[in-house]
Structure formats: structure tokens, C-alpha cells
Amino acid sequence: MLFHVRMDVHLPPDLDPAVRADIVAREKAYSQDLQRTGKWPQIWRIVGEYSNFSIFDVESGDELHEILSGLPLFSYMTIKVTPLAKHPSKIDD
């Protein structure tokens, strides 16, 4: 199943810089591992925001929930998930 996910990060401005650096490093490693497995095939930065648009390719909404809730930045995020379906006008590659 494909999902379009928007993630907006809201880190507290007074967060200790060392804590911030640690969380961001763990987030990067976690996301890159998921990219390597094919579960997170697309990630795009939204210009001017600490946000991204991503495409996830997972077995179910439950699996996506598990992945998203495992993000080190999860507690600092607002997340919007949209399930995707193939468009009937799409030309297959």
C-alpha cells in the first residue's frame, strides 16, 4: 500500500543543542534504513519549512503507524497521512 505523508517538525526553541543533535542524528539513521529497505522510497523537503512530503510503500496502515511512531522526532511532529490508489489515467512504465 502506498501512503503520502506530510511531516511537520516542531522542536522547542529551548531544546538543549546536544539533545537536538542526538535526536536529529537518530532520525536520519532511522529514515535512511527505511529508505534502503524500500519502505520509504521517496522523501522531499518542503522549501522554507522543517517539513517533508514522503511516500511510504508498506503492507498496511498498521505497519505505517508502527514506522511513524518509531521516528525519534515523532513526539515533536504533526503528521498527516493520505492513502493512495492507482489513478485510472496513469500510463504504466
C-alpha positions as CSV (number, residue, x, y, z in Angstrom):
1,M,0.0,0.0,0.0
2,L,1.2,3.5,-0.8
3,F,0.8,6.4,1.5
4,H,1.5,10.1,1.1
5,V,2.7,11.5,4.4
6,R,3.3,15.1,5.4
7,M,5.5,15.6,8.5
8,D,5.9,18.9,10.2
9,V,8.6,19.1,12.9
10,H,8.1,21.5,15.9
11,L,11.2,21.3,18.1
12,P,11.1,23.5,21.1
13,P,13.4,26.5,20.7
14,D,15.0,26.0,24.1
15,L,15.8,22.3,23.5
16,D,19.3,21.5,24.6
17,P,21.6,21.6,21.4
18,A,23.2,18.2,22.3
19,V,19.8,16.6,22.7
20,R,18.6,18.1,19.4
21,A,21.7,16.9,17.6
22,D,21.2,13.4,19.0
23,I,17.6,13.2,18.1
24,V,18.2,14.5,14.6
25,A,21.1,12.0,14.0
26,R,18.9,9.1,15.2
27,E,16.1,10.3,12.9
28,K,18.4,10.4,9.9
29,A,19.7,6.9,10.5
30,Y,16.2,5.5,11.1
31,S,14.8,7.1,7.9
32,Q,17.8,6.1,5.8
33,D,17.5,2.5,7.0
34,L,13.8,2.5,5.9
35,Q,14.8,4.0,2.6
36,R,17.3,1.2,2.0
37,T,14.6,-1.4,2.7
38,G,12.2,0.2,0.2
39,K,9.6,1.1,2.8
40,W,10.3,4.8,2.4
41,P,11.1,5.2,-1.3
42,Q,10.5,9.0,-1.6
43,I,11.2,11.9,0.7
44,W,11.1,15.6,-0.3
45,R,11.9,18.7,1.8
46,I,9.3,21.4,1.7
47,V,11.2,24.6,1.0
48,G,11.3,27.1,3.8
49,E,9.8,24.7,6.4
50,Y,11.1,22.0,8.8
51,S,8.7,19.6,6.9
52,N,8.7,16.9,4.3
53,F,6.4,15.1,1.9
54,S,7.1,11.4,1.8
55,I,5.8,8.3,0.1
56,F,5.7,5.0,2.1
57,D,5.3,1.6,0.5
58,V,4.1,-0.7,3.3
59,E,1.8,-3.7,3.8
60,S,-0.8,-1.8,5.9
61,G,-1.8,1.2,7.8
62,D,-0.8,-0.6,11.0
63,E,2.7,-1.1,9.6
64,L,2.9,2.6,8.7
65,H,1.7,3.6,12.2
66,E,4.5,1.4,13.7
67,I,7.1,3.0,11.4
68,L,5.9,6.6,12.1
69,S,5.6,6.1,15.8
70,G,9.2,4.8,15.9
71,L,10.6,8.0,14.4
72,P,12.8,9.7,17.0
73,L,11.2,13.0,16.2
74,F,7.7,11.6,16.4
75,S,6.7,13.4,19.6
76,Y,7.7,16.7,18.0
77,M,5.7,16.1,14.8
78,T,2.4,16.9,13.3
79,I,1.7,14.1,10.7
80,K,-1.0,13.9,8.0
81,V,-1.4,10.6,6.2
82,T,-3.2,10.1,2.9
83,P,-3.7,6.6,1.5
84,L,-3.0,6.4,-2.3
85,A,-4.6,4.4,-5.1
86,K,-3.6,4.0,-8.7
87,H,-5.1,6.6,-11.0
88,P,-7.0,5.1,-13.9
89,S,-5.4,7.6,-16.4
90,K,-1.8,6.7,-15.4
91,I,0.3,5.2,-18.2
92,D,2.3,2.3,-16.8
93,D,6.0,2.4,-17.2
